[in-house]
Short mmCIF file of C-alpha atoms and ligand atoms in Angstrom, two decimals:
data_model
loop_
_atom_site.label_atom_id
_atom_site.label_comp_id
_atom_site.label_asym_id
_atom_site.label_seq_id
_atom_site.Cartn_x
_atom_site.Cartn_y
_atom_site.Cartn_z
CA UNK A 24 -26.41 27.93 -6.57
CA UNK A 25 -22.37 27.52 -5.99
CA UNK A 26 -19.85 29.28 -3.23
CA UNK A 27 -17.03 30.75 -3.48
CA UNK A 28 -15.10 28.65 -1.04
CA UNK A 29 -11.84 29.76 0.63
CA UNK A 30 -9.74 26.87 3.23
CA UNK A 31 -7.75 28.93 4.94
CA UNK A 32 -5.08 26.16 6.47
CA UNK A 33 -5.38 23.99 3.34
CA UNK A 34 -1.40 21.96 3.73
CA UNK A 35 -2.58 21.07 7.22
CA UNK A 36 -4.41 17.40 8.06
CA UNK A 37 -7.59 19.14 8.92
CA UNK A 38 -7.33 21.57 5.50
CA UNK A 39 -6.82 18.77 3.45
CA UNK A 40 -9.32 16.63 4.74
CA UNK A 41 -12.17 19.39 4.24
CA UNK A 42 -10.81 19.27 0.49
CA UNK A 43 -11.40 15.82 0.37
CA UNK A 44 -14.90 15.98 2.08
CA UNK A 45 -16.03 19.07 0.05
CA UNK A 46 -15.55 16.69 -3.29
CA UNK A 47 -17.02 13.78 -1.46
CA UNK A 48 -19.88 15.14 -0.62
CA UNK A 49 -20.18 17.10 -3.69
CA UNK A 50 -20.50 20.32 -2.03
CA UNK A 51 -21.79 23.21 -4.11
CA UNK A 52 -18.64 24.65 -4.70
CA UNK A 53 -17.88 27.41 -7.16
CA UNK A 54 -14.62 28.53 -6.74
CA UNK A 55 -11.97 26.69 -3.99
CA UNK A 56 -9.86 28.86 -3.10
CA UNK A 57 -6.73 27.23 -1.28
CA UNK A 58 -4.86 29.30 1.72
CA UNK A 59 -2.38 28.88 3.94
CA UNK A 60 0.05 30.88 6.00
CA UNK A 61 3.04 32.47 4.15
CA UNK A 62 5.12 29.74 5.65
CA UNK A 63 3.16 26.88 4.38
CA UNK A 64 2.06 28.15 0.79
CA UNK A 65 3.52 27.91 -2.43
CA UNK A 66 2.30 24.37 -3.24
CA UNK A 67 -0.26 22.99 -5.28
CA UNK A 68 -3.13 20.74 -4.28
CA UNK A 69 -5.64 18.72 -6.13
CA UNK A 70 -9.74 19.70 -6.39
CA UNK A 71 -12.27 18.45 -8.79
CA UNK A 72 -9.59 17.96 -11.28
CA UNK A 73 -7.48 20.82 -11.48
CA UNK A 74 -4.28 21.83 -9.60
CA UNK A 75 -4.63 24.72 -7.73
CA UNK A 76 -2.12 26.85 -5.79
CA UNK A 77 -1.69 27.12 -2.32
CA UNK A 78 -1.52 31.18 -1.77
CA UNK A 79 -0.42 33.22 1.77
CA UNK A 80 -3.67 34.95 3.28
CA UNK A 81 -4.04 37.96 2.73
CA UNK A 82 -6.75 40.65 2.75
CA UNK A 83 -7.03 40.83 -0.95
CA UNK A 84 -6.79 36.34 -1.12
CA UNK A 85 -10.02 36.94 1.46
CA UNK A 86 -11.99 39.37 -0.72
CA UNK A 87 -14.89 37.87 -2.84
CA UNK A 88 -15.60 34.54 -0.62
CA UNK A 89 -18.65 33.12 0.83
CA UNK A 90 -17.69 30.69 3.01
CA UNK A 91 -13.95 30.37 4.85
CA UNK A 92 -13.65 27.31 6.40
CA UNK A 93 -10.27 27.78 8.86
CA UNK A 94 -7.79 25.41 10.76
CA UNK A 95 -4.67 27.42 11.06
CA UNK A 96 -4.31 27.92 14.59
CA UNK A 97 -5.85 30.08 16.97
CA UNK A 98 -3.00 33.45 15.88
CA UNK A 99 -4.08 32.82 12.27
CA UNK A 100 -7.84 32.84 12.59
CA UNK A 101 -7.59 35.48 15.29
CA UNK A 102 -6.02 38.03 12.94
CA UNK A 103 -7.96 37.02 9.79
CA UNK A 104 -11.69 35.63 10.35
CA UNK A 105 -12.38 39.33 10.79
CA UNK A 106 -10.92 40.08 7.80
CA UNK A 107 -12.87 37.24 5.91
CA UNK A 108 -16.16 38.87 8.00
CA UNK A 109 -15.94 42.13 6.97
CA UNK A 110 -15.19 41.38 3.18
CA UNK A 111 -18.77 39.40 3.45
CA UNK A 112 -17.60 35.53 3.92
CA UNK A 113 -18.94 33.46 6.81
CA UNK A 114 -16.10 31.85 8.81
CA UNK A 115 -16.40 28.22 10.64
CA UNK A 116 -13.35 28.77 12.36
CA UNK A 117 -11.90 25.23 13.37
CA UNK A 118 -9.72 27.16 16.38
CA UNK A 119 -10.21 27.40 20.01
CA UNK A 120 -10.16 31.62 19.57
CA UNK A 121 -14.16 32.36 19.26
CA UNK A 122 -15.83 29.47 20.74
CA UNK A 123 -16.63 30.69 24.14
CA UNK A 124 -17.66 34.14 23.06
CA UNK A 125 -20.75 35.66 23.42
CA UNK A 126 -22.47 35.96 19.83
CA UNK A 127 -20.41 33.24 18.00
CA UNK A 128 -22.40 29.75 17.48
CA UNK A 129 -20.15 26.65 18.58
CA UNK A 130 -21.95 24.41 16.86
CA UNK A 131 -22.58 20.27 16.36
CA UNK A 132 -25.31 20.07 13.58
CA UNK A 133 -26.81 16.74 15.50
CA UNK A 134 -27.13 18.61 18.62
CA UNK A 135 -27.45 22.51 18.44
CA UNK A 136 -28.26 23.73 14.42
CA UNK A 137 -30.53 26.21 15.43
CA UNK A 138 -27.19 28.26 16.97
CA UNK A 139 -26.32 29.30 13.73
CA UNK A 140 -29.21 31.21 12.72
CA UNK A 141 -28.03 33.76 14.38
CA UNK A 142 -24.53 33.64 13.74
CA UNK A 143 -22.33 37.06 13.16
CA UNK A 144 -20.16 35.95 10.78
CA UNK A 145 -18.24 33.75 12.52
CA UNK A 146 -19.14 30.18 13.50
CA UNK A 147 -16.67 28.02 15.96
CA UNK A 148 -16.23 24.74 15.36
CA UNK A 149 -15.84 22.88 18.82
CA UNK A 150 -12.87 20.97 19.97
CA UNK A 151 -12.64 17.15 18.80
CA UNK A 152 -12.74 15.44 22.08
CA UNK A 153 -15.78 18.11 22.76
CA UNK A 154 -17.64 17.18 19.25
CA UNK A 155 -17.44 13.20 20.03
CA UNK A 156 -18.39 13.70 23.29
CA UNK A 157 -21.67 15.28 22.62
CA UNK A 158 -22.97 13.53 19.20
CA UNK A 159 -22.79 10.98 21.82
CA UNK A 160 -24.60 12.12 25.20
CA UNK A 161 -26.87 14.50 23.71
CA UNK A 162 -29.48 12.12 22.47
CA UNK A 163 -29.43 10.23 25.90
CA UNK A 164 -29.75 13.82 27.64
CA UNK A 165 -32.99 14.13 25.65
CA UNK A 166 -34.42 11.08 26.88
CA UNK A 167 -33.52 12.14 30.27
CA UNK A 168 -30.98 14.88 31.91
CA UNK A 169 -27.55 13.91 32.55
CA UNK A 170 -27.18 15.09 36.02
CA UNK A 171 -23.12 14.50 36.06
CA UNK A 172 -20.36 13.13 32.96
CA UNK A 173 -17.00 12.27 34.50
CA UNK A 174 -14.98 11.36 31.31
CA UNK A 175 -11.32 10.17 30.15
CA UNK A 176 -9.81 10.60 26.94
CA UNK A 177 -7.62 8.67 24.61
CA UNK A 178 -6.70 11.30 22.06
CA UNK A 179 -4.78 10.60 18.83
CA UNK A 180 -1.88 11.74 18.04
CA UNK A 181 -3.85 13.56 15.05
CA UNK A 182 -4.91 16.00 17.32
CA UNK A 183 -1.46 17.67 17.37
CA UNK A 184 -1.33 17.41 13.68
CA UNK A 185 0.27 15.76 10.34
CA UNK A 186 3.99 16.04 11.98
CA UNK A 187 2.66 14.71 15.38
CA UNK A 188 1.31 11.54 13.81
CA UNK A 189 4.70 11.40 11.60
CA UNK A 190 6.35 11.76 14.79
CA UNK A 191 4.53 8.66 16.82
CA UNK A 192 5.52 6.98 13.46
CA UNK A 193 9.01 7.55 13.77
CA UNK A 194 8.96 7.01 17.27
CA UNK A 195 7.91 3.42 16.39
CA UNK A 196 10.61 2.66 14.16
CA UNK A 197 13.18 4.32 16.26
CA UNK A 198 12.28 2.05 19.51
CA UNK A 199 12.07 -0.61 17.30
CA UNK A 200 15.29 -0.40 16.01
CA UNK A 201 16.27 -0.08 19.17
CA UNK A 202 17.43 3.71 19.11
CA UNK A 203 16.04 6.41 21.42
CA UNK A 204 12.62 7.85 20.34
CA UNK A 205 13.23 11.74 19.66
CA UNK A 206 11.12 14.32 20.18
CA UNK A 207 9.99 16.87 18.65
CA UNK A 208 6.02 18.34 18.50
CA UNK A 209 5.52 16.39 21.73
CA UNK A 210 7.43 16.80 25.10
CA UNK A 211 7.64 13.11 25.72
CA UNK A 212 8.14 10.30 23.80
CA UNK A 213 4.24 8.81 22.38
CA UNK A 214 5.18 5.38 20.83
CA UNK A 215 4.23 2.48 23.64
CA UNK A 216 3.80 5.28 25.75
CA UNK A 217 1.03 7.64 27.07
CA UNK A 218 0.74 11.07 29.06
CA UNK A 219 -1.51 13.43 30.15
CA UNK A 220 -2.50 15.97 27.83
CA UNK A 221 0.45 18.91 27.76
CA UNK A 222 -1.57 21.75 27.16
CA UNK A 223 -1.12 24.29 29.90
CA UNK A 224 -2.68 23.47 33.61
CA UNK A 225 -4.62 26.40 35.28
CA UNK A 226 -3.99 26.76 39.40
CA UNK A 227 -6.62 24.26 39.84
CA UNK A 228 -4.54 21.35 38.12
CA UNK A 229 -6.90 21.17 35.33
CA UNK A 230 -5.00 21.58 31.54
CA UNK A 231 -6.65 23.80 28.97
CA UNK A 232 -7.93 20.25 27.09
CA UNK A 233 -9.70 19.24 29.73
CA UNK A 234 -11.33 22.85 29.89
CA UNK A 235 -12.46 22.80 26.49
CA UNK A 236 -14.57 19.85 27.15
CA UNK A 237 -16.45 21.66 30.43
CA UNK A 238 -17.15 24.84 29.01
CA UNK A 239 -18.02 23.80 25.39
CA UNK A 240 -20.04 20.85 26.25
CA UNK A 241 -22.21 23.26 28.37
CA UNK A 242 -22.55 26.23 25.53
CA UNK A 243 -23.23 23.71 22.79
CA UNK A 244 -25.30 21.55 24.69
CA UNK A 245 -27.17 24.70 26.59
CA UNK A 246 -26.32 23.66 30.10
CA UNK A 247 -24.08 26.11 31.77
CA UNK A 248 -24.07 24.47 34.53
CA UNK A 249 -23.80 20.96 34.03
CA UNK A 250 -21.43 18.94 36.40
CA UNK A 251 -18.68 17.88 34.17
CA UNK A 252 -14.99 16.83 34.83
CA UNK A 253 -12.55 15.38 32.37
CA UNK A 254 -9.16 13.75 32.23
CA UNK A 255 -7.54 14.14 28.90
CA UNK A 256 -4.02 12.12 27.59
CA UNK A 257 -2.80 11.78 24.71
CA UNK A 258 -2.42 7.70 23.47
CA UNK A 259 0.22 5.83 20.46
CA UNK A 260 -2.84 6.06 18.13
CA UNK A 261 -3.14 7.63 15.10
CA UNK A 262 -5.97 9.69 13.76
CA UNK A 263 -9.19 8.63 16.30
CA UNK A 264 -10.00 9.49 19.78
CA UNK A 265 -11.73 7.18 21.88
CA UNK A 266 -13.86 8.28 25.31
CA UNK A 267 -14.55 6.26 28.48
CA UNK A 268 -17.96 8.12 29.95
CA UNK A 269 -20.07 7.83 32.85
CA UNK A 270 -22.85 9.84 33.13
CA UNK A 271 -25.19 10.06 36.22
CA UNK A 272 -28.78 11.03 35.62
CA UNK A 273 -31.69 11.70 38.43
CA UNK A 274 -33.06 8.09 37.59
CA UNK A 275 -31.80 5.07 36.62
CA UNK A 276 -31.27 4.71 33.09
CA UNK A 277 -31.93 1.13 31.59
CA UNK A 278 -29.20 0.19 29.26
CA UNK A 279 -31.66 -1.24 26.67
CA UNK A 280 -33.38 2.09 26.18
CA UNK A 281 -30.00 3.55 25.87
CA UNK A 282 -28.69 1.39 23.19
CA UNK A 283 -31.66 1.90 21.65
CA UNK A 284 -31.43 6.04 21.44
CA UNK A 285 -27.67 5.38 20.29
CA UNK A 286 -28.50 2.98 17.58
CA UNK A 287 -30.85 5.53 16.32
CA UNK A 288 -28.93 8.65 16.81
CA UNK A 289 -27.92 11.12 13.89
CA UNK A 290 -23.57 10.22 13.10
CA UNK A 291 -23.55 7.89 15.97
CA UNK A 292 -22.88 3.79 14.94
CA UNK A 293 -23.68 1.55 17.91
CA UNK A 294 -21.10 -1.06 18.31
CA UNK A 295 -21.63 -3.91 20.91
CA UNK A 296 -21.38 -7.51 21.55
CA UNK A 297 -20.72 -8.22 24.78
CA UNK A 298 -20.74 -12.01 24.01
CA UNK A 299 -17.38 -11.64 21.35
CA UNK A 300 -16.19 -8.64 23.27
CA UNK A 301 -16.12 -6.18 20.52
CA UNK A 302 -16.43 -2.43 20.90
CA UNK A 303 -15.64 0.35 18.98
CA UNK A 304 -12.17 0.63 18.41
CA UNK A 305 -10.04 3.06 16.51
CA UNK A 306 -8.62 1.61 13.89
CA UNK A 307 -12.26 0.78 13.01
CA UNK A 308 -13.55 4.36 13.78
CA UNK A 309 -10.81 6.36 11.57
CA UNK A 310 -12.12 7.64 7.72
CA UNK A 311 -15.62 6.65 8.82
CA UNK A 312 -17.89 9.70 9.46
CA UNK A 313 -20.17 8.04 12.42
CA UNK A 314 -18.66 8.15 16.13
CA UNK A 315 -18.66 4.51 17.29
CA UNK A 316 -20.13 4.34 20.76
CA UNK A 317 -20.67 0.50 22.94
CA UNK A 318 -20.12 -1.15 26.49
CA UNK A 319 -22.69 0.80 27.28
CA UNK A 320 -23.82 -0.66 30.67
CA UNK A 321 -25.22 0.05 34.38
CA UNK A 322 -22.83 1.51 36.56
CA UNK A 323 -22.28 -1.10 39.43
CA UNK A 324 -21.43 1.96 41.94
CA UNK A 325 -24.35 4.24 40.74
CA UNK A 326 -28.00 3.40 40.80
CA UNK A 327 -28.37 6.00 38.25
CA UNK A 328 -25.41 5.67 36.48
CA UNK A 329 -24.49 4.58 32.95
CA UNK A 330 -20.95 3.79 31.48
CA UNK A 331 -20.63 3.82 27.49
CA UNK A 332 -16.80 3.85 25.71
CA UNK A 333 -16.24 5.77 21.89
CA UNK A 334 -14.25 6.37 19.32
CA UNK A 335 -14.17 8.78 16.58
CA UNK A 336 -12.10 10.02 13.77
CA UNK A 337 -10.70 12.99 14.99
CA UNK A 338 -9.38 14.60 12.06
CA UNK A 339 -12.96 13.91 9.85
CA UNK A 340 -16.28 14.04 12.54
CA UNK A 341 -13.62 15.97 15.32
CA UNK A 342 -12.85 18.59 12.91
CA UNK A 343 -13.09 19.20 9.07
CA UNK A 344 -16.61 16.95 8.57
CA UNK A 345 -18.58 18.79 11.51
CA UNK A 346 -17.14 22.48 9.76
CA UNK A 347 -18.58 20.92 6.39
CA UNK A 348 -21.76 19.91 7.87
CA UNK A 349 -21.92 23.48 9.17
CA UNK A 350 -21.42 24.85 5.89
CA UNK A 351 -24.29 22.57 4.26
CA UNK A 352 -26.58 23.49 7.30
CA UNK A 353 -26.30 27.37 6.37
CA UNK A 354 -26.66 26.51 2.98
CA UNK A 355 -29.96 24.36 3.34
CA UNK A 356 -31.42 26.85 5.68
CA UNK A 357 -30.08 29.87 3.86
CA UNK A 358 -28.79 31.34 6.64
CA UNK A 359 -24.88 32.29 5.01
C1 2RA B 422 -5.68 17.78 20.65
N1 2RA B 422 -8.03 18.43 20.65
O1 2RA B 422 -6.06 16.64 20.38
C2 2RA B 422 -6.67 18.93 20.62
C3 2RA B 422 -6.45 19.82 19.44
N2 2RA B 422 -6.90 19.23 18.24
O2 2RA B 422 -4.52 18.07 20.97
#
């Protein structure tokens, strides 16, 4: 069988690399079907061969689809996933707009597949710093419950898309060349420079980034009330976000067994040697499809405590590979 595939957000870094994935990994696809908002379409883009044209969504582009896979922005997906629903597609909507409703899956296919069995249409795809996170601890929550994750991120600029990372880019060239760095998708400068995560605080201090990671990682991971606090900034790095995580479980957890879950683990690559002093890193982690996970060791100040550092490529396993997995999960189970 073949699918009538729509991308709706197909000019953006996430659309584009679904495109790329889909003919990677030889998807079933039967028609690609390439959308965009009316601002960004008009182009053409390459698939399997052909050129084919980048058209404004619209109720009519949205009729006759299977599957919509969507990174547009939360507006976009808001006012047409339903759209895509009710003509009959199944949405895996890359946005922040369904995942913490009641009735939509927010799914990692490593860690909770069975959510989409019962999906409604629409399936969330979970934040990037959320996704790495728990390809990560999951398996190590298996082997044991993770009582507590205090975590700190060190998110690409890829996360604020295409013109953010051709922004840190210019930045580069412009402090380089000794010019002032000049801003424009970000409200500080990025290159040799770092900041706290400028999505919106809430009264208690804590920006909607750092949310994301507390409630998702609890729905996906089905522990609504697991003890978890985040710090979230954005780094001069490209396309992959790396993770420093320390998790506190009810015993102590030896660091042998957990290197040996991690090496084992479904898209997780263990990377670790202590005696050269190489970890994951980023430039190592982007265009790869595993998250890179090491130092994982005791924690010093916890007898139950475990520190582990990782990277991932934010644009692929963060976004547009987890929605494709999705897709080929629904597919194998024949649950569209
Ligand atoms: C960010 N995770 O990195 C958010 C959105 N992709 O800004």
């Amino acid at each position: 069988a073949t699918y009538r595939v729509g991308i709706l957000g197909a000019t953006g870094a996430v659309g584009a690399e679904i495109r790329q994935l889909l003919a990677e990994r030889q998807f079933p696809v039967g028609e690609l079907r390439l959308l965009a908002s009316p601002r960004s379409a008009g182009q053409t883009l390459a698939f399997a061969g052909e050129s084919l044209p980048v058209r404004p969504v619209s109720a009519s582009e949205l009729q006759n689809l299977d599957i919509v896979l969507a990174s547009a922005g939360g507006s976009v997906s808001r006012e047409w996933a339903p759209v895509a629903v009710q003509q009959g597609a199944v949405v895996i909507d890359n946005s922040s707009a369904f995942r913490l409703e009641p009735g939509v899956p927010l799914v990692v296919p490593e860690v909770n597949p069975q959510a989409l069995q019962n999906h409604r249409g629409i399936i969330a795809n979970p934040n990037c710093t959320t996704i790495l996170l728990c390809v990560v601890i999951y398996p190590l929550h298996q082997a044991q419950s993770i009582q507590r994750v205090v975590v700190a991120t060190y998110q690409s600029a890829s996360g604020a898309g295409a013109r953010a990372m051709q922004e840190l880019l210019r930045q580069t060239q412009q402090i380089l060349e000794n010019q002032p760095a000049t801003t424009e998708i970000f409200p500080y400068p990025l290159a040799f420079n770092l900041f706290p995560h400028n999505s919106p605080c809430n009264d208690q201090g804590y920006c909607q980034e750092e949310l994301k990671m507390i409630q998702e990682s609890r729905k996906i991971m089905g522990l609504p009330a697991l003890r978890l606090t985040a710090t979230c900034v954005r780094v001069p790095v490209l396309r992959a976000h790396s993770e420093a995580v320390n998790l506190e479980f009810s015993q102590p957890f030896p660091v042998a067994k957990a290197q040996e879950i991690l090496g084992n683990s479904p898209g997780v690559e263990l990377v670790e040697n202590w005696q050269n002093n190489y970890f994951p890193m980023p430039i190592h982690a982007s265009g790869k499809d595993a998250v890179l996970v090491g130092r994982i060791r005791q924690d010093l100040s916890h007898p139950c405590g475990l520190d582990l550092w990782l990277c991932g490529d934010q644009i692929r396993k963060g976004a547009a590979l987890n929605a494709v997995q999705i897709a080929e999960y629904l597919i194998q189970k024949n649950w569209l």
